[in-house]
Amino acid sequence: MNKKHETPIMVTRSSLPPLEEYVEMLKPIWESAWLTNMGEYHEELKRQLKRFLKATELELFVNGHMALELALQAMNLQGEVITTPFTFASTTHAIVRNGLTPVFCDINDRDYTMDAEKIEGLITEKTCAIVPVHVYGNICDVDRIHEIAQKHGLKVIYDAAHAFGEELDGTGVGQFGDASMFSFHATKVFHSIEGGAVVFQDEALKDLLYQLKNFGITGYESVEYVGANGKMNEFQAAMGLCNLRHIEGEIEKRSRLARHYRERLSGIPGIRLCEENPRIKYNYAYMPVVFDGYGADRDQIFEALKEHNIFARKYFYPCVNSYQCYREQFQAEDTPVAARIASQVLTLPLYADMPVEVADEICDVILAQGNGRNE
Ligand code: T4K
């Protein structure tokens, strides 16, 4: 079996532009001493991202969470919001921190996004919106969700934290629903150290989102909204501009690794990979693998990898509806598919500069665990 890595292999590793490129970008910041509050880089990144994401409208934020929280605030919602428990804490927290009540809809077991066929059964007279998540970059059933939202007069705000640059039949993923949030955290396919954006269709939201991220200030002597500080600074925007130059190469490198994982792990009894949808242009953000009736369970694989100094992650275990802060209000059993997948899934290390040999070693460890035990 392979030897243990001297330096640990983590689930991801931030991509960075050449240092000189970033340093070059810093010079104008030093000259102008303009560090934050919608500076030139902020505006330039906004323009470039709007183009790259094929977005109608786009606003930048200090991080993805604030972007989602303020996008929900901008929708002026009240009551219940249908969402998924199979996600990162941020999605639900953004709903709750807006004084809204999350209602958890189960996921489907093909791509782990919200099971659109279960949404209507959860709609009550209090329902105001749906917040689905394109989890792992798997694009939700946007057509069905749109149909349901139209029929019941609901807003749709997508958590697209994982879906940067993705397209469905050539349409930018941010074009679906009323708004979509993208995360530009250091661990994401595209990052600005921390950062995020809201892509939206209604021009009327433009000023509002801008104002909400700046304390609700609407003029030198007027504050009309209870806003927050959600501004992206110039150092973040500079990193974003540098990284955007290299994004195509980043995604290409990720796609090669993902393909390699697929070749090694496909067709093994008890190992399930998400089906690839030919309509989607993926960004290969994550490499989720489900162990279901394999020779070893998810936790055993996790431990075996750890012994080799390889740290896969159990994204997204536990489900949000069993967090300590929510478990009094919700039953994890109400979303059984999410609970099951959360207990079976492991996201394997995947980042642009990961050598293919490391993917091979990871597969070797996994396959050795199943040897002779999965008949
Ligand atoms: N919605 C969804 C569905 C999300 O997944 C997220 C964030 C959000 C909303 C909110 O967006 P942001 O407000 O974060 O923009 C990480 C990320 O911090 C988080 O952004 C991400 N989702 C989540 C899925 O993963 P952790 O706590 O697992 O990160 P951490 O610190 O354990 O890092 C993971 C690995 O990444 C490290 O082992 C090494 C590598 N890494 C990490 C950092 C911080 C680097 O290479 N460089 C770094 O700077 O949450």
Short mmCIF file of C-alpha atoms and ligand atoms in Angstrom, two decimals:
data_model
loop_
_atom_site.label_atom_id
_atom_site.label_comp_id
_atom_site.label_asym_id
_atom_site.label_seq_id
_atom_site.Cartn_x
_atom_site.Cartn_y
_atom_site.Cartn_z
CA MET A 1 0.00 0.00 0.00
CA ASN A 2 1.08 3.59 -0.54
CA LYS A 3 3.22 5.41 1.91
CA LYS A 4 1.90 8.16 4.09
CA HIS A 5 2.24 11.68 2.67
CA GLU A 6 4.68 13.90 4.48
CA THR A 7 2.54 16.94 3.91
CA PRO A 8 -1.15 16.34 4.40
CA ILE A 9 -3.45 16.29 1.37
CA MET A 10 -6.48 18.37 2.21
CA VAL A 11 -9.87 18.34 0.51
CA THR A 12 -8.83 21.42 -1.40
CA ARG A 13 -6.04 23.93 -1.71
CA SER A 14 -6.55 27.53 -2.77
CA SER A 15 -5.30 28.43 -6.20
CA LEU A 16 -3.20 31.56 -6.25
CA PRO A 17 -2.08 33.72 -9.16
CA PRO A 18 1.67 34.28 -9.65
CA LEU A 19 2.74 36.49 -6.73
CA GLU A 20 4.14 39.20 -9.04
CA GLU A 21 0.76 39.51 -10.72
CA TYR A 22 -0.96 40.25 -7.44
CA VAL A 23 1.80 42.57 -6.23
CA GLU A 24 1.53 44.53 -9.48
CA MET A 25 -2.18 44.94 -8.80
CA LEU A 26 -1.44 46.33 -5.35
CA LYS A 27 0.57 49.32 -6.58
CA PRO A 28 -2.41 51.46 -7.61
CA ILE A 29 -4.00 50.73 -4.24
CA TRP A 30 -0.93 52.18 -2.52
CA GLU A 31 -0.96 55.19 -4.82
CA SER A 32 -4.60 56.04 -4.34
CA ALA A 33 -4.92 54.88 -0.72
CA TRP A 34 -8.44 53.79 -1.68
CA LEU A 35 -8.82 50.47 0.12
CA THR A 36 -12.50 49.68 0.23
CA ASN A 37 -16.01 51.14 -0.23
CA MET A 38 -16.56 50.33 -3.91
CA GLY A 39 -13.19 51.29 -5.35
CA GLU A 40 -11.95 50.92 -8.93
CA TYR A 41 -11.08 47.23 -8.68
CA HIS A 42 -14.47 46.54 -7.15
CA GLU A 43 -16.17 48.15 -10.12
CA GLU A 44 -13.88 46.43 -12.63
CA LEU A 45 -14.42 42.98 -11.08
CA LYS A 46 -18.14 43.59 -11.16
CA ARG A 47 -18.00 44.38 -14.89
CA GLN A 48 -15.82 41.38 -15.71
CA LEU A 49 -17.84 38.93 -13.65
CA LYS A 50 -21.08 40.11 -15.13
CA ARG A 51 -19.70 39.19 -18.53
CA PHE A 52 -18.11 35.93 -17.46
CA LEU A 53 -21.20 34.70 -15.63
CA LYS A 54 -23.51 35.84 -18.44
CA ALA A 55 -25.46 37.72 -15.77
CA THR A 56 -28.14 40.34 -16.28
CA GLU A 57 -27.22 42.18 -13.07
CA LEU A 58 -24.55 41.50 -10.47
CA GLU A 59 -23.55 42.96 -7.11
CA LEU A 60 -20.39 42.07 -5.17
CA PHE A 61 -20.17 41.28 -1.46
CA VAL A 62 -17.57 40.68 1.21
CA ASN A 63 -18.44 36.97 1.31
CA GLY A 64 -21.03 34.55 0.01
CA HIS A 65 -22.95 34.39 3.26
CA MET A 66 -23.56 38.14 3.44
CA ALA A 67 -24.51 38.06 -0.22
CA LEU A 68 -27.22 35.48 0.47
CA GLU A 69 -28.40 37.12 3.66
CA LEU A 70 -28.76 40.50 1.98
CA ALA A 71 -30.32 39.05 -1.17
CA LEU A 72 -33.03 37.54 1.02
CA GLN A 73 -33.46 40.84 2.85
CA ALA A 74 -33.82 42.64 -0.47
CA MET A 75 -36.73 40.37 -1.42
CA ASN A 76 -38.67 41.69 1.58
CA LEU A 77 -39.95 38.27 2.59
CA GLN A 78 -42.04 37.08 5.50
CA GLY A 79 -43.01 33.61 6.64
CA GLU A 80 -41.72 30.23 5.50
CA VAL A 81 -38.94 29.41 3.08
CA ILE A 82 -38.59 25.97 1.54
CA THR A 83 -34.97 24.90 1.46
CA THR A 84 -32.66 21.88 1.62
CA PRO A 85 -31.00 20.44 4.72
CA PHE A 86 -28.16 19.02 2.60
CA THR A 87 -25.96 22.09 2.49
CA PHE A 88 -23.45 24.19 4.38
CA ALA A 89 -24.65 26.02 7.52
CA SER A 90 -24.77 29.33 5.66
CA THR A 91 -27.88 28.58 3.58
CA THR A 92 -30.18 28.00 6.55
CA HIS A 93 -28.54 30.62 8.76
CA ALA A 94 -29.17 33.27 6.08
CA ILE A 95 -32.87 32.38 6.13
CA VAL A 96 -33.16 32.32 9.93
CA ARG A 97 -31.14 35.51 10.41
CA ASN A 98 -33.73 37.23 8.20
CA GLY A 99 -36.48 36.26 10.66
CA LEU A 100 -37.80 33.63 8.24
CA THR A 101 -38.71 30.03 9.01
CA PRO A 102 -36.95 27.30 7.07
CA VAL A 103 -39.02 24.34 5.91
CA PHE A 104 -36.82 21.46 4.85
CA CYS A 105 -37.49 19.65 1.62
CA ASP A 106 -35.77 16.32 0.99
CA ILE A 107 -33.22 15.84 -1.78
CA ASN A 108 -33.19 13.40 -4.68
CA ASP A 109 -30.65 10.66 -4.62
CA ARG A 110 -29.23 11.21 -8.11
CA ASP A 111 -27.51 14.55 -7.68
CA TYR A 112 -28.47 15.48 -4.08
CA THR A 113 -30.27 18.71 -5.02
CA MET A 114 -33.76 19.50 -3.73
CA ASP A 115 -36.35 16.94 -4.86
CA ALA A 116 -38.57 19.28 -6.86
CA GLU A 117 -41.46 16.81 -6.71
CA LYS A 118 -41.59 17.20 -2.93
CA ILE A 119 -41.82 21.00 -2.90
CA GLU A 120 -45.54 21.46 -3.46
CA GLY A 121 -46.42 19.20 -0.54
CA LEU A 122 -44.61 21.66 1.76
CA ILE A 123 -46.27 24.85 0.53
CA THR A 124 -48.61 26.54 3.00
CA GLU A 125 -50.27 29.97 3.00
CA LYS A 126 -47.15 31.23 4.82
CA THR A 127 -44.66 30.11 2.16
CA CYS A 128 -42.93 33.06 0.51
CA ALA A 129 -39.86 31.64 -1.19
CA ILE A 130 -37.75 28.66 -2.18
CA VAL A 131 -34.00 28.58 -1.52
CA PRO A 132 -32.54 25.58 -3.35
CA VAL A 133 -28.81 24.82 -3.50
CA HIS A 134 -26.84 23.75 -6.57
CA VAL A 135 -24.95 21.45 -4.26
CA TYR A 136 -21.46 20.35 -5.42
CA GLY A 137 -22.21 22.30 -8.63
CA ASN A 138 -25.09 19.99 -9.55
CA ILE A 139 -27.69 22.30 -11.04
CA CYS A 140 -31.17 21.91 -9.52
CA ASP A 141 -34.25 21.08 -11.55
CA VAL A 142 -34.61 24.78 -12.39
CA ASP A 143 -37.48 24.28 -14.87
CA ARG A 144 -39.72 22.47 -12.40
CA ILE A 145 -38.82 24.86 -9.59
CA HIS A 146 -39.68 27.81 -11.84
CA GLU A 147 -43.03 26.24 -12.71
CA ILE A 148 -43.92 25.69 -9.04
CA ALA A 149 -42.78 29.18 -8.04
CA GLN A 150 -44.87 30.77 -10.80
CA LYS A 151 -47.94 28.77 -9.87
CA HIS A 152 -47.74 29.72 -6.19
CA GLY A 153 -46.29 33.23 -6.50
CA LEU A 154 -43.04 32.38 -4.72
CA LYS A 155 -39.59 33.97 -5.01
CA VAL A 156 -36.68 31.69 -5.86
CA ILE A 157 -33.23 32.54 -4.54
CA TYR A 158 -30.59 29.97 -5.49
CA ASP A 159 -27.61 29.24 -3.33
CA ALA A 160 -25.12 28.87 -6.18
CA ALA A 161 -22.07 28.97 -3.88
CA HIS A 162 -20.67 25.90 -5.66
CA ALA A 163 -21.73 26.71 -9.20
CA PHE A 164 -19.40 29.47 -10.34
CA GLY A 165 -19.23 29.69 -14.13
CA GLU A 166 -21.62 26.82 -14.75
CA GLU A 167 -24.15 26.80 -17.54
CA LEU A 168 -27.29 24.86 -18.38
CA ASP A 169 -27.84 24.56 -22.12
CA GLY A 170 -25.54 27.58 -22.53
CA THR A 171 -27.41 29.78 -20.05
CA GLY A 172 -25.42 31.11 -17.09
CA VAL A 173 -26.61 29.36 -13.94
CA GLY A 174 -27.27 32.72 -12.28
CA GLN A 175 -30.02 33.46 -14.77
CA PHE A 176 -32.45 31.09 -13.07
CA GLY A 177 -34.79 32.22 -10.31
CA ASP A 178 -35.03 35.76 -8.97
CA ALA A 179 -31.47 35.78 -7.67
CA SER A 180 -28.45 33.52 -7.18
CA MET A 181 -25.62 33.78 -4.71
CA PHE A 182 -22.05 32.81 -5.65
CA SER A 183 -19.30 32.30 -3.09
CA PHE A 184 -15.76 33.45 -3.82
CA HIS A 185 -14.27 31.91 -0.68
CA ALA A 186 -10.63 30.77 -0.77
CA THR A 187 -11.80 27.16 -1.08
CA LYS A 188 -13.87 27.78 -4.20
CA VAL A 189 -13.13 27.26 -7.90
CA PHE A 190 -12.91 31.04 -8.27
CA HIS A 191 -12.02 33.13 -5.25
CA SER A 192 -11.30 36.63 -4.03
CA ILE A 193 -9.88 35.35 -0.69
CA GLU A 194 -13.32 35.89 0.82
CA GLY A 195 -16.06 37.24 -1.37
CA GLY A 196 -19.37 36.65 -3.03
CA ALA A 197 -21.90 37.98 -5.49
CA VAL A 198 -25.59 38.11 -6.12
CA VAL A 199 -26.73 37.74 -9.70
CA PHE A 200 -30.28 38.90 -10.30
CA GLN A 201 -32.72 39.79 -13.03
CA ASP A 202 -34.76 42.70 -11.68
CA GLU A 203 -33.00 46.03 -12.25
CA ALA A 204 -34.99 47.49 -9.36
CA LEU A 205 -32.88 45.44 -6.96
CA LYS A 206 -29.68 47.06 -8.14
CA ASP A 207 -29.71 50.12 -5.90
CA LEU A 208 -31.25 48.23 -3.01
CA LEU A 209 -28.55 45.54 -2.88
CA TYR A 210 -25.86 48.21 -3.17
CA GLN A 211 -27.41 50.14 -0.31
CA LEU A 212 -28.04 47.11 1.90
CA LYS A 213 -24.38 46.12 1.79
CA ASN A 214 -23.49 49.68 2.84
CA PHE A 215 -25.53 49.94 6.06
CA GLY A 216 -28.70 50.91 4.20
CA ILE A 217 -27.23 54.34 3.47
CA THR A 218 -29.07 55.98 0.58
CA GLY A 219 -27.47 59.44 0.62
CA TYR A 220 -25.10 61.63 2.63
CA GLU A 221 -27.82 62.35 5.13
CA SER A 222 -30.23 59.48 4.67
CA VAL A 223 -30.32 55.89 5.86
CA GLU A 224 -33.48 54.18 4.65
CA TYR A 225 -32.78 50.52 5.47
CA VAL A 226 -31.38 48.44 8.28
CA GLY A 227 -28.42 47.28 6.21
CA ALA A 228 -25.13 45.63 7.08
CA ASN A 229 -21.49 45.97 6.14
CA GLY A 230 -21.20 43.60 3.21
CA LYS A 231 -18.66 45.46 1.07
CA MET A 232 -15.89 43.72 -0.82
CA ASN A 233 -12.57 45.54 -0.36
CA GLU A 234 -9.95 46.38 -2.99
CA PHE A 235 -7.51 43.63 -1.95
CA GLN A 236 -10.23 41.05 -2.43
CA ALA A 237 -11.27 42.54 -5.76
CA ALA A 238 -7.62 42.57 -6.93
CA MET A 239 -7.32 38.88 -6.10
CA GLY A 240 -10.56 38.22 -7.94
CA LEU A 241 -9.32 40.07 -11.03
CA CYS A 242 -6.07 38.07 -11.02
CA ASN A 243 -7.83 34.75 -10.54
CA LEU A 244 -10.35 35.47 -13.25
CA ARG A 245 -7.52 35.62 -15.79
CA HIS A 246 -6.66 32.01 -15.00
CA ILE A 247 -10.11 30.56 -14.45
CA GLU A 248 -10.48 28.56 -17.67
CA GLY A 249 -7.19 26.74 -17.01
CA GLU A 250 -8.22 26.08 -13.41
CA ILE A 251 -11.46 24.45 -14.44
CA GLU A 252 -9.75 22.44 -17.16
CA LYS A 253 -7.23 21.04 -14.65
CA ARG A 254 -10.04 20.15 -12.27
CA SER A 255 -11.99 18.45 -15.04
CA ARG A 256 -9.01 16.22 -15.86
CA LEU A 257 -8.74 15.11 -12.25
CA ALA A 258 -12.47 14.55 -11.96
CA ARG A 259 -12.38 12.44 -15.12
CA HIS A 260 -9.54 10.42 -13.68
CA TYR A 261 -11.43 9.79 -10.44
CA ARG A 262 -14.45 8.74 -12.50
CA GLU A 263 -12.43 6.31 -14.58
CA ARG A 264 -10.99 4.68 -11.48
CA LEU A 265 -14.15 4.58 -9.37
CA SER A 266 -16.96 4.03 -11.88
CA GLY A 267 -18.68 0.67 -12.04
CA ILE A 268 -17.43 -0.49 -8.62
CA PRO A 269 -20.28 -2.14 -6.72
CA GLY A 270 -21.21 -0.05 -3.69
CA ILE A 271 -19.55 3.14 -4.96
CA ARG A 272 -21.80 5.80 -6.46
CA LEU A 273 -20.78 8.90 -8.36
CA CYS A 274 -23.22 11.65 -9.36
CA GLU A 275 -24.63 11.14 -12.81
CA GLU A 276 -23.28 13.74 -15.20
CA ASN A 277 -25.92 15.77 -16.99
CA PRO A 278 -24.87 16.50 -20.59
CA ARG A 279 -26.85 19.78 -20.50
CA ILE A 280 -24.54 21.17 -17.81
CA LYS A 281 -21.18 22.82 -18.26
CA TYR A 282 -19.59 21.87 -14.93
CA ASN A 283 -16.90 23.60 -12.90
CA TYR A 284 -15.76 20.44 -11.04
CA ALA A 285 -15.94 22.16 -7.67
CA TYR A 286 -16.26 18.97 -5.63
CA MET A 287 -15.79 15.23 -6.03
CA PRO A 288 -18.55 13.61 -3.95
CA VAL A 289 -18.59 9.83 -3.69
CA VAL A 290 -21.34 7.83 -1.98
CA PHE A 291 -20.51 4.51 -0.32
CA ASP A 292 -23.66 2.42 -0.25
CA GLY A 293 -23.20 -1.28 0.36
CA TYR A 294 -19.47 -1.08 -0.33
CA GLY A 295 -16.97 -3.27 1.53
CA ALA A 296 -16.25 -0.41 3.92
CA ASP A 297 -18.54 2.36 5.04
CA ARG A 298 -17.95 6.09 4.59
CA ASP A 299 -16.41 6.56 8.02
CA GLN A 300 -14.02 3.64 7.52
CA ILE A 301 -12.88 5.08 4.19
CA PHE A 302 -12.47 8.49 5.82
CA GLU A 303 -10.25 6.93 8.53
CA ALA A 304 -8.26 4.84 6.05
CA LEU A 305 -7.47 7.94 4.01
CA LYS A 306 -6.57 9.81 7.18
CA GLU A 307 -4.00 7.12 8.00
CA HIS A 308 -2.35 8.05 4.71
CA ASN A 309 -2.43 11.72 5.71
CA ILE A 310 -5.24 12.38 3.24
CA PHE A 311 -8.13 14.45 4.52
CA ALA A 312 -11.33 14.00 2.58
CA ARG A 313 -14.38 15.77 4.02
CA LYS A 314 -17.87 14.70 4.97
CA TYR A 315 -19.56 17.61 3.19
CA PHE A 316 -22.47 17.89 4.15
CA TYR A 317 -22.71 15.85 7.31
CA PRO A 318 -24.59 16.35 9.52
CA CYS A 319 -27.66 17.69 7.74
CA VAL A 320 -28.65 21.17 8.87
CA ASN A 321 -31.89 19.93 10.46
CA SER A 322 -29.86 17.94 12.98
CA TYR A 323 -27.48 20.76 14.00
CA GLN A 324 -27.57 21.53 17.74
CA CYS A 325 -28.98 24.98 17.00
CA TYR A 326 -31.89 23.60 14.95
CA ARG A 327 -32.59 20.09 16.16
CA GLU A 328 -35.23 21.18 18.68
CA GLN A 329 -37.33 22.59 15.86
CA PHE A 330 -36.82 19.99 13.13
CA GLN A 331 -36.73 16.24 12.64
CA ALA A 332 -33.91 14.85 10.53
CA GLU A 333 -36.20 11.87 9.78
CA ASP A 334 -38.45 14.20 7.76
CA THR A 335 -35.75 14.30 5.09
CA PRO A 336 -34.63 10.64 4.99
CA VAL A 337 -32.77 10.78 1.68
CA ALA A 338 -30.70 13.74 2.87
CA ALA A 339 -29.97 11.96 6.16
CA ARG A 340 -28.86 8.82 4.34
CA ILE A 341 -26.69 10.55 1.76
CA ALA A 342 -25.11 12.71 4.49
CA SER A 343 -24.06 9.51 6.27
CA GLN A 344 -22.66 7.90 3.11
CA VAL A 345 -20.94 10.70 1.23
CA LEU A 346 -17.32 11.70 1.19
CA THR A 347 -15.91 14.57 -0.87
CA LEU A 348 -12.49 13.58 -2.13
CA PRO A 349 -9.56 16.00 -2.47
CA LEU A 350 -9.77 17.96 -5.70
CA TYR A 351 -7.93 21.13 -6.61
CA ALA A 352 -6.35 22.41 -9.77
CA ASP A 353 -2.73 21.69 -8.87
CA MET A 354 -3.34 18.30 -7.31
CA PRO A 355 -1.09 15.77 -9.07
CA VAL A 356 -2.99 12.97 -10.78
CA GLU A 357 -0.82 10.51 -8.82
CA VAL A 358 -2.49 11.74 -5.64
CA ALA A 359 -5.92 10.99 -7.12
CA ASP A 360 -4.57 7.54 -7.95
CA GLU A 361 -3.33 6.99 -4.41
CA ILE A 362 -6.69 8.04 -3.02
CA CYS A 363 -8.43 5.58 -5.35
CA ASP A 364 -5.96 2.84 -4.35
CA VAL A 365 -6.78 3.36 -0.67
CA ILE A 366 -10.50 3.31 -1.38
CA LEU A 367 -10.32 0.23 -3.59
CA ALA A 368 -8.14 -1.63 -1.09
CA GLN A 369 -10.82 -1.06 1.53
CA GLY A 370 -13.41 -2.76 -0.64
CA ASN A 371 -11.24 -5.63 -1.81
CA GLY A 372 -12.86 -8.96 -1.22
CA ARG A 373 -15.49 -7.32 0.94
CA ASN A 374 -18.00 -6.07 -1.56
CA GLU A 375 -19.21 -9.29 -3.16
N1 T4K B 1 -23.65 28.18 0.76
C1 T4K B 1 -22.97 27.05 0.54
C2 T4K B 1 -23.68 25.89 -0.09
C3 T4K B 1 -21.61 26.95 0.89
O1 T4K B 1 -20.95 25.79 0.69
C4 T4K B 1 -20.98 28.07 1.47
C5 T4K B 1 -19.58 27.99 1.84
C6 T4K B 1 -21.72 29.25 1.64
C7 T4K B 1 -23.06 29.26 1.29
C8 T4K B 1 -21.13 30.49 2.23
O2 T4K B 1 -20.18 31.10 1.39
P1 T4K B 1 -18.96 31.94 2.08
O3 T4K B 1 -19.59 32.92 3.04
O4 T4K B 1 -18.01 30.98 2.74
O5 T4K B 1 -18.36 32.65 0.89
C9 T4K B 1 -15.43 25.77 3.73
C10 T4K B 1 -15.54 27.22 3.30
O6 T4K B 1 -15.08 28.11 4.31
C11 T4K B 1 -16.92 27.63 2.89
O7 T4K B 1 -16.78 28.77 2.09
C12 T4K B 1 -17.60 26.55 2.06
N2 T4K B 1 -18.96 26.89 1.76
C13 T4K B 1 -17.56 25.24 2.81
C14 T4K B 1 -18.22 24.12 2.03
O8 T4K B 1 -16.22 24.87 3.03
P2 T4K B 1 -14.69 24.69 5.98
O9 T4K B 1 -14.96 25.07 7.40
O10 T4K B 1 -14.90 23.28 5.60
O11 T4K B 1 -13.24 25.18 5.52
P3 T4K B 1 -11.80 24.76 6.03
O12 T4K B 1 -11.19 25.93 6.73
O13 T4K B 1 -11.87 23.48 6.78
O14 T4K B 1 -11.02 24.56 4.66
C15 T4K B 1 -11.13 23.38 3.89
C16 T4K B 1 -9.79 23.12 3.23
O15 T4K B 1 -9.52 24.13 2.28
C17 T4K B 1 -8.61 23.17 4.17
O16 T4K B 1 -8.44 21.91 4.76
C18 T4K B 1 -7.46 23.57 3.29
C19 T4K B 1 -8.11 24.41 2.21
N3 T4K B 1 -7.90 25.85 2.42
C20 T4K B 1 -8.66 26.52 3.33
C21 T4K B 1 -8.49 27.86 3.53
C22 T4K B 1 -9.33 28.60 4.54
C23 T4K B 1 -6.95 26.52 1.67
O17 T4K B 1 -6.25 25.90 0.84
N4 T4K B 1 -6.79 27.85 1.84
C24 T4K B 1 -7.51 28.55 2.74
O18 T4K B 1 -7.34 29.77 2.86
O19 T4K B 1 -15.64 25.64 5.11
#
